[in-house]
Amino acid sequence: MNVLILGSGGREHTFAWKLSQSPLLKKLYIAPGNAGTGNLGENINVNADDFPAVKSICLEKDINLVVVGPEDPLVKGIHDFFLADTELKDIPVIGPQKAGAELEGSKDFAKEFLFRHNIPTAAYQTFTSEDLDQGYAFLETLKAPYVLKADGLAAGKGVLILDSIDEAKAELKEMLTEAKFGAASAKVVIEEFLDGIELSVFVLTDGNSYKVLPTAKDYKRIGEGDTGLNTGGMGAISPVPFADDILMRKIEDRIVKPTVEGLKKDKLPYKGFIFIGLIKVDNEPIVIEYNVRMGDPETEAVLPRIKSDLLELFQAVGEGKLDQKTLELDPRFATTVMMVSGGYPEAYEKGKVMSGIDTVKDSIVFHAGTKQVGAEVQTNGGRVMALTSFGDSINEALAKSFANAEKVNFDGKYYRTDIGFDL
Ligand code: AMP
Ligand code: GLY
């Protein structure tokens, strides 16, 4: 099969790495890709949001399956675009259609879905600029801290957690009446604050049956001890040690099954990944959010633990035959440490020459923001490169990732040395 992966981050390099191991793969294309994916297949300089250009690649390169990495093209309806096109309609797309992608594209839609299907989640109400006063009144009924969420996609920045009610009211006003997050905050979900420890569960579904993939925990803040600004993710650990059999049974029975059943009941065709953000409060799992794709950097820790042929699983998703496949996992821990550009997540410089990548031993190198320039690999983003390692314990795996993070160099390199500190 010829496969096209859409996206350019560490997640997409991990997909490329995993799919390259499949005997079913003939040729791999990545649009736009990075320096790492370029070693495994052919990068094509097309943006995933440019659907007509994606179509051209599919026809020119005789693509048999498309894997959509990021949420943007899904929420914009890339899968629907394929289904509506006579030349593309038979190419399986891994990623939901637009209607199902609303689980990530609209927080209000996701909350309605969760309540409609009796899936545990925080109490909430949704407001627009017309009912700002009701928004203030709802805030008065809650206890601090206050959770405000822009309804639409806001590049991971749309959630605010505020300690004082005055701040919460001021932010609500700014989101609704001054478009703080653009159109994404035309609606705001105000939610009860949940106090607990987070984990993520990943599900692959063909819309009927599903496989629960390994759990992971990511580290979103830039600073050690989970301090400072939010980032795309500074590292990940899989599996999550506190996700024992009892908790996983609750998650599957109360959350995963009703989610897949709910999609069916609501007639939302869904072939792809469901990334369920959970919080464990007193041993009970509660849904914080859905994403309609894999996480980044969670993918870098989760996929290496899947022993089964991922392309075979994707093919089964396309054919609606996922129930006929089994999922085999590596029991060891995988840890991912992300190296980022100095200054990130605020202003940072690109184009720094990287060295030492060839000296990495006992870790898998996943490129994120990198670019091949002649013989050089240069930095090309905030999150630059992920190092994933295996171990029988988290610490054993982490020691390898950290040792290798010392060997790879570029001007301004930074990484967190406390990934997994809370486990
Ligand atoms: P989201 O984009 O919905 O995942 O929210 C971003 C982050 O905000 C989550 O990963 C949590 O750390 C935090 N968060 C979101 N909702 C809540 C909530 N109801 N209670 C506590 N923390 C939350
Ligand atoms: N690491 C979080 C995300 O991919 O949304």
Coordinates of C-alpha atoms and ligand atoms in Angstrom, one line a residue:
M1 CA 0.0 0.0 0.0
N2 CA 1.0 3.6 -0.6
V3 CA 0.3 5.7 2.5
L4 CA 0.1 9.4 2.9
I5 CA 0.5 10.9 6.4
L6 CA -0.7 14.5 6.9
G7 CA 1.2 16.7 9.4
S8 CA 4.7 17.6 10.4
G9 CA 5.4 17.0 14.1
G10 CA 6.8 14.3 16.3
R11 CA 3.4 12.5 16.2
E12 CA 3.7 12.2 12.4
H13 CA 7.3 11.0 12.5
T14 CA 6.2 8.3 15.0
F15 CA 3.4 7.3 12.6
A16 CA 5.9 7.2 9.8
W17 CA 8.4 5.1 11.9
K18 CA 5.7 2.6 12.9
L19 CA 4.1 2.3 9.5
S20 CA 7.6 1.8 7.9
Q21 CA 7.8 -1.4 9.8
S22 CA 4.8 -2.9 8.1
P23 CA 5.3 -5.5 5.3
L24 CA 2.1 -4.1 3.8
L25 CA 3.8 -0.7 3.1
K26 CA 5.0 0.0 -0.4
K27 CA 5.7 3.7 -0.4
L28 CA 5.3 6.3 2.3
Y29 CA 4.5 10.0 1.7
I30 CA 4.3 12.7 4.4
A31 CA 2.9 16.2 3.8
P32 CA 4.6 18.4 4.8
G33 CA 6.7 16.2 7.1
N34 CA 10.0 17.1 8.7
A35 CA 13.7 16.1 8.5
G36 CA 12.9 12.8 10.3
T37 CA 10.0 11.7 8.1
G38 CA 12.2 12.5 5.1
N39 CA 14.4 9.6 6.1
L40 CA 11.5 7.2 6.0
G41 CA 9.5 8.3 3.0
E42 CA 9.1 11.2 0.7
N43 CA 8.1 14.6 2.1
I44 CA 5.8 16.7 0.0
N45 CA 5.6 20.4 0.7
V46 CA 1.8 20.6 1.0
N47 CA -0.1 21.8 4.0
A48 CA -2.7 19.4 5.4
D49 CA -5.4 22.1 5.2
D50 CA -5.0 22.5 1.5
F51 CA -7.5 19.8 0.4
P52 CA -7.2 20.2 -3.4
A53 CA -3.4 19.9 -3.1
V54 CA -3.8 16.8 -0.9
K55 CA -6.1 15.4 -3.6
S56 CA -3.4 15.9 -6.2
I57 CA -0.9 14.0 -4.1
C58 CA -3.4 11.1 -3.7
L59 CA -3.9 10.9 -7.5
E60 CA -0.3 11.4 -8.5
K61 CA 1.2 9.0 -6.0
D62 CA -1.6 6.4 -6.2
I63 CA -2.3 6.6 -2.4
N64 CA -4.2 3.8 -0.8
L65 CA -4.7 5.1 2.7
V66 CA -4.5 8.6 4.4
V67 CA -3.6 9.1 8.0
V68 CA -4.6 12.5 9.4
G69 CA -2.3 13.7 12.2
P70 CA -3.6 17.0 13.5
E71 CA -7.1 18.1 14.3
D72 CA -7.4 21.1 12.0
P73 CA -8.1 19.3 8.7
L74 CA -10.5 16.9 10.5
V75 CA -12.5 19.7 12.0
K76 CA -12.5 21.4 8.5
G77 CA -13.9 18.2 7.0
I78 CA -11.1 16.5 5.1
H79 CA -12.7 13.1 5.5
D80 CA -16.0 14.5 4.1
F81 CA -14.0 16.0 1.2
F82 CA -12.7 12.6 0.3
L83 CA -16.1 10.9 0.5
A84 CA -17.7 13.6 -1.7
D85 CA -15.1 13.2 -4.4
T86 CA -15.6 10.4 -7.0
E87 CA -11.8 10.0 -7.4
L88 CA -11.1 9.9 -3.7
K89 CA -14.1 8.3 -2.1
D90 CA -12.6 4.8 -1.9
I91 CA -9.4 5.8 -0.2
P92 CA -9.7 5.1 3.5
V93 CA -9.0 8.1 5.7
I94 CA -7.9 7.6 9.3
G95 CA -9.7 10.4 11.2
P96 CA -13.4 11.1 11.7
Q97 CA -15.7 13.1 9.5
K98 CA -16.5 16.7 10.3
A99 CA -19.6 15.9 12.4
G100 CA -17.6 13.5 14.7
A101 CA -14.6 15.8 14.8
E102 CA -16.9 18.3 16.6
L103 CA -16.1 16.3 19.7
E104 CA -12.8 18.3 19.6
G105 CA -14.0 21.3 17.4
S106 CA -16.6 22.4 19.9
K107 CA -16.4 22.0 23.7
D108 CA -20.1 22.7 24.0
F109 CA -20.9 19.8 21.5
A110 CA -18.6 17.5 23.5
K111 CA -20.3 18.4 26.8
E112 CA -23.8 17.8 25.3
F113 CA -22.6 14.5 23.9
L114 CA -21.2 13.5 27.3
F115 CA -24.4 14.4 29.1
R116 CA -26.6 12.8 26.5
H117 CA -24.8 9.5 26.9
N118 CA -24.4 9.6 30.7
I119 CA -20.6 9.7 30.5
P120 CA -19.1 11.1 33.7
T121 CA -17.9 14.7 33.2
A122 CA -17.8 18.0 35.1
A123 CA -21.0 20.1 35.5
Y124 CA -21.1 23.0 33.1
Q125 CA -23.1 25.7 31.3
T126 CA -22.4 27.4 28.0
F127 CA -22.8 31.1 27.3
T128 CA -22.6 33.6 24.5
S129 CA -22.2 37.4 24.6
E130 CA -26.0 37.7 24.8
D131 CA -26.1 36.0 28.2
L132 CA -23.0 37.4 29.8
D133 CA -25.1 38.3 33.0
Q134 CA -26.2 34.7 33.3
G135 CA -22.6 33.7 32.9
Y136 CA -21.6 35.9 35.8
A137 CA -24.5 34.4 37.8
F138 CA -23.4 30.9 37.0
L139 CA -19.9 31.7 38.2
E140 CA -21.4 32.9 41.5
T141 CA -22.8 29.5 42.1
L142 CA -19.4 27.8 41.7
K143 CA -16.4 27.6 44.0
A144 CA -12.9 28.7 43.0
P145 CA -10.9 27.9 40.9
Y146 CA -13.1 28.8 37.9
V147 CA -12.7 26.9 34.6
L148 CA -13.5 28.9 31.4
K149 CA -13.2 27.1 28.0
A150 CA -13.4 28.7 24.6
D151 CA -15.8 26.6 22.6
G152 CA -13.7 26.3 19.4
L153 CA -10.2 25.3 18.5
A154 CA -7.7 27.7 20.1
A155 CA -4.4 25.8 19.6
G156 CA -4.5 24.5 23.1
K157 CA -4.7 28.0 24.7
G158 CA -8.4 28.3 25.1
V159 CA -8.8 27.0 28.6
L160 CA -8.4 29.4 31.6
I161 CA -8.3 28.3 35.2
L162 CA -8.7 31.3 37.5
D163 CA -8.5 31.7 41.2
S164 CA -10.7 34.8 41.8
I165 CA -14.2 35.4 40.7
D166 CA -13.4 38.9 39.6
E167 CA -10.7 37.6 37.3
A168 CA -13.1 34.9 36.0
K169 CA -15.8 37.5 35.2
A170 CA -13.3 39.8 33.5
E171 CA -11.9 36.9 31.4
L172 CA -15.4 35.7 30.5
K173 CA -16.3 39.2 29.3
E174 CA -13.1 39.4 27.2
M175 CA -13.7 36.0 25.7
L176 CA -17.3 36.7 24.8
T177 CA -17.4 40.4 23.9
E178 CA -13.8 41.1 22.8
A179 CA -13.1 37.8 21.0
K180 CA -10.1 37.0 23.2
F181 CA -9.7 33.8 21.2
G182 CA -11.3 35.0 18.0
A183 CA -14.3 33.2 16.8
A184 CA -13.4 30.2 19.1
S185 CA -14.6 32.2 22.2
A186 CA -17.9 33.3 20.7
K187 CA -19.2 30.6 23.0
V188 CA -17.7 29.8 26.4
V189 CA -18.1 26.7 28.5
I190 CA -17.9 27.3 32.2
E191 CA -17.2 24.2 34.1
E192 CA -16.9 22.9 37.6
F193 CA -13.2 22.5 38.7
L194 CA -12.1 18.9 39.2
D195 CA -9.2 18.2 41.6
G196 CA -7.3 15.0 40.8
I197 CA -4.6 13.5 38.6
E198 CA -4.8 13.4 34.8
L199 CA -4.2 10.7 32.4
S200 CA -5.1 10.1 28.7
V201 CA -6.6 7.1 27.1
F202 CA -6.4 6.4 23.4
V203 CA -8.9 4.5 21.4
L204 CA -8.8 3.3 17.8
T205 CA -12.3 2.7 16.4
D206 CA -13.9 1.7 13.0
G207 CA -17.2 3.1 14.3
N208 CA -18.3 -0.3 15.6
S209 CA -15.7 -2.0 17.5
Y210 CA -12.6 -0.5 19.2
K211 CA -9.2 -1.2 20.6
V212 CA -8.0 0.6 23.8
L213 CA -4.4 1.6 23.1
P214 CA -1.8 2.2 25.9
T215 CA -2.5 5.0 28.4
A216 CA -0.2 8.0 28.7
K217 CA 0.4 11.0 30.8
D218 CA 1.8 14.2 29.3
Y219 CA 3.6 17.1 30.8
K220 CA 2.3 20.3 29.4
R221 CA 4.0 23.1 31.3
I222 CA 7.3 24.5 30.3
G223 CA 8.9 24.5 33.8
E224 CA 10.0 21.8 36.2
G225 CA 7.3 20.8 38.7
D226 CA 4.6 21.7 36.2
T227 CA 5.1 25.4 36.4
G228 CA 5.1 28.2 33.9
L229 CA 3.3 28.5 30.5
N230 CA 1.5 25.8 28.8
T231 CA 3.2 24.1 25.8
G232 CA 2.2 21.5 23.3
G233 CA 3.8 19.0 25.6
M234 CA 7.2 18.5 27.1
G235 CA 7.2 14.8 27.6
A236 CA 5.1 11.7 28.1
I237 CA 5.1 8.4 30.0
S238 CA 3.3 5.2 29.0
P239 CA 1.7 3.3 30.6
V240 CA 0.4 5.4 33.5
P241 CA 1.2 3.3 36.6
F242 CA -1.9 4.3 38.5
A243 CA -4.2 3.2 35.7
D244 CA -4.5 -0.3 37.2
D245 CA -7.0 -3.0 36.1
I246 CA -9.8 -1.7 38.3
L247 CA -9.5 1.9 37.0
M248 CA -9.2 0.7 33.4
R249 CA -12.3 -1.4 33.7
K250 CA -14.2 1.6 35.0
I251 CA -12.8 3.7 32.1
E252 CA -13.8 1.1 29.5
D253 CA -17.3 0.5 30.9
R254 CA -18.3 4.0 31.8
I255 CA -16.4 6.0 29.2
V256 CA -15.0 4.1 26.2
K257 CA -18.0 1.9 25.5
P258 CA -20.6 4.6 25.9
T259 CA -18.5 6.9 23.7
V260 CA -18.3 4.5 20.8
E261 CA -22.0 3.5 21.3
G262 CA -22.9 7.2 21.6
L263 CA -21.3 7.9 18.2
K264 CA -23.3 5.2 16.7
K265 CA -26.6 6.3 18.3
D266 CA -26.0 9.9 17.2
K267 CA -25.2 8.7 13.7
L268 CA -21.7 10.1 13.7
P269 CA -19.6 7.9 11.5
Y270 CA -16.2 7.6 13.1
K271 CA -13.1 5.9 11.8
G272 CA -10.0 7.0 13.7
F273 CA -8.6 7.8 17.0
I274 CA -10.4 9.1 20.1
F275 CA -8.1 10.7 22.6
I276 CA -9.9 10.9 25.9
G277 CA -8.5 13.3 28.5
L278 CA -9.4 12.1 31.9
I279 CA -9.0 13.1 35.5
K280 CA -9.1 10.6 38.4
V281 CA -11.0 12.1 41.3
D282 CA -11.2 9.7 44.3
N283 CA -10.5 6.7 42.1
E284 CA -13.3 7.6 39.7
P285 CA -12.5 8.6 36.1
I286 CA -14.1 11.7 34.7
V287 CA -13.8 13.1 31.2
I288 CA -12.2 16.5 30.8
E289 CA -12.0 16.5 27.0
Y290 CA -12.1 14.6 23.8
N291 CA -9.6 15.0 21.0
V292 CA -10.2 13.4 17.6
R293 CA -6.6 12.5 16.9
M294 CA -3.6 11.1 18.7
G295 CA -1.8 13.4 21.2
D296 CA 1.7 14.9 20.7
P297 CA 4.0 13.9 22.5
E298 CA 1.8 11.0 23.8
T299 CA 2.0 9.3 20.4
E300 CA 5.8 9.1 20.7
A301 CA 5.4 7.0 23.9
V302 CA 2.2 5.1 23.0
L303 CA 2.9 3.8 19.4
P304 CA 6.3 2.3 20.2
R305 CA 4.6 0.1 22.7
I306 CA 2.2 -1.3 20.1
K307 CA 3.7 -4.5 18.7
S308 CA 0.9 -5.2 16.2
D309 CA 1.2 -4.1 12.6
L310 CA -0.4 -0.6 12.7
L311 CA -1.0 -0.5 9.0
E312 CA -2.9 -3.8 9.3
L313 CA -5.0 -2.2 12.0
F314 CA -5.6 0.9 9.9
Q315 CA -6.7 -1.2 6.9
A316 CA -9.1 -3.0 9.2
V317 CA -10.5 0.3 10.4
G318 CA -11.1 1.3 6.8
E319 CA -12.9 -2.0 6.1
G320 CA -14.9 -1.9 9.3
K321 CA -13.2 -5.1 10.4
L322 CA -11.3 -4.0 13.5
D323 CA -13.1 -6.7 15.6
Q324 CA -11.1 -9.3 13.7
K325 CA -7.7 -7.9 14.8
T326 CA -5.9 -8.3 18.0
L327 CA -3.7 -5.7 19.7
E328 CA -0.4 -6.8 21.1
L329 CA 1.5 -4.5 23.4
D330 CA 5.0 -4.2 24.8
P331 CA 4.7 -4.4 28.6
R332 CA 7.7 -2.1 29.3
F333 CA 7.5 1.6 30.1
A334 CA 8.2 4.1 27.3
T335 CA 9.3 7.6 28.2
T336 CA 9.5 10.6 25.9
V337 CA 11.5 13.7 26.6
M338 CA 10.9 16.6 24.3
M339 CA 13.8 19.0 23.5
V340 CA 12.6 22.5 22.7
S341 CA 14.0 25.8 21.4
G342 CA 15.1 28.4 24.0
G343 CA 12.2 30.9 24.5
Y344 CA 9.4 28.5 23.6
P345 CA 6.4 28.6 24.1
E346 CA 7.0 32.4 23.7
A347 CA 9.3 33.8 21.0
Y348 CA 12.2 31.6 19.8
E349 CA 14.6 31.4 16.9
K350 CA 14.6 28.8 14.2
G351 CA 17.3 27.6 11.9
K352 CA 19.8 26.4 14.6
V353 CA 22.1 23.7 13.3
M354 CA 21.6 20.4 15.2
S355 CA 24.4 18.0 16.0
G356 CA 24.9 14.7 17.8
I357 CA 21.7 13.1 16.4
D358 CA 23.8 10.1 15.1
T359 CA 25.3 9.5 18.5
V360 CA 21.9 8.7 20.2
K361 CA 22.0 5.2 21.5
D362 CA 19.1 3.2 23.2
S363 CA 16.5 5.9 22.4
I364 CA 14.3 6.4 19.4
V365 CA 14.7 9.8 17.8
F366 CA 11.4 11.4 16.7
H367 CA 11.9 14.7 14.9
A368 CA 9.3 17.4 15.6
G369 CA 10.2 20.9 14.5
T370 CA 13.2 20.1 12.3
K371 CA 14.1 20.7 8.7
Q372 CA 16.7 19.2 6.3
V373 CA 18.8 21.9 4.8
G374 CA 21.4 20.3 2.5
A375 CA 23.4 18.0 4.7
E376 CA 22.3 19.8 7.9
V377 CA 19.4 19.2 10.2
Q378 CA 18.1 22.6 11.5
T379 CA 15.6 23.5 14.1
N380 CA 12.3 24.6 12.6
G381 CA 9.9 24.9 15.5
G382 CA 9.4 25.3 19.2
R383 CA 9.3 21.6 20.0
V384 CA 12.3 20.3 18.1
M385 CA 12.9 16.6 18.9
A386 CA 11.5 13.8 21.1
L387 CA 13.6 11.0 22.5
T388 CA 11.7 7.9 23.5
S389 CA 13.2 5.1 25.5
F390 CA 12.1 1.8 27.0
G391 CA 12.7 0.4 30.4
D392 CA 11.4 -2.0 33.0
S393 CA 10.8 1.0 35.2
I394 CA 10.0 4.6 34.4
N395 CA 13.4 5.7 35.8
E396 CA 15.3 3.2 33.8
A397 CA 13.7 4.5 30.6
L398 CA 14.0 8.1 31.6
A399 CA 17.7 7.8 32.3
K400 CA 18.2 6.8 28.6
S401 CA 16.1 9.6 27.3
F402 CA 18.0 12.2 29.5
A403 CA 21.4 10.8 28.6
N404 CA 20.6 11.1 24.9
A405 CA 19.2 14.6 25.4
E406 CA 22.6 15.6 26.5
K407 CA 24.2 14.3 23.3
V408 CA 22.0 16.1 20.8
N409 CA 22.9 19.8 20.6
F410 CA 21.5 23.0 19.2
D411 CA 21.8 26.6 20.3
G412 CA 19.2 27.3 23.0
K413 CA 18.3 23.6 23.7
Y414 CA 16.0 23.1 26.7
Y415 CA 14.2 20.1 28.1
R416 CA 12.5 19.3 31.4
T417 CA 14.5 16.9 33.6
D418 CA 11.6 16.0 35.8
I419 CA 9.2 14.2 33.4
G420 CA 7.2 11.7 35.4
F421 CA 8.0 13.4 38.7
D422 CA 4.5 13.0 40.0
L423 CA 4.1 9.3 39.4
Ligands
AMP1 P1 -8.7 20.9 27.9 O1 -8.2 21.7 26.7 O2 -10.1 20.8 28.0 O3 -7.9 19.6 28.0 O4 -8.1 21.7 29.2 C1 -6.8 21.9 29.3 C2 -6.3 21.5 30.7 O5 -7.1 22.3 31.7 C3 -6.6 20.1 31.1 O6 -5.6 19.3 30.6 C4 -6.6 20.2 32.6 O7 -5.4 20.3 33.1 C5 -7.3 21.5 32.8 N1 -8.8 21.4 33.0 C6 -9.7 21.4 32.0 N2 -10.9 21.2 32.6 C7 -10.8 21.1 33.9 C8 -11.6 20.9 35.0 N3 -13.0 20.9 34.8 N4 -11.1 20.8 36.2 C9 -9.8 20.9 36.4 N5 -8.9 21.1 35.4 C10 -9.4 21.2 34.2
GLY2 N1 -0.3 16.6 24.3 C1 -1.7 17.1 24.2 C2 -2.3 17.1 22.9 O1 -1.8 16.6 21.9 O2 -3.3 17.7 22.8

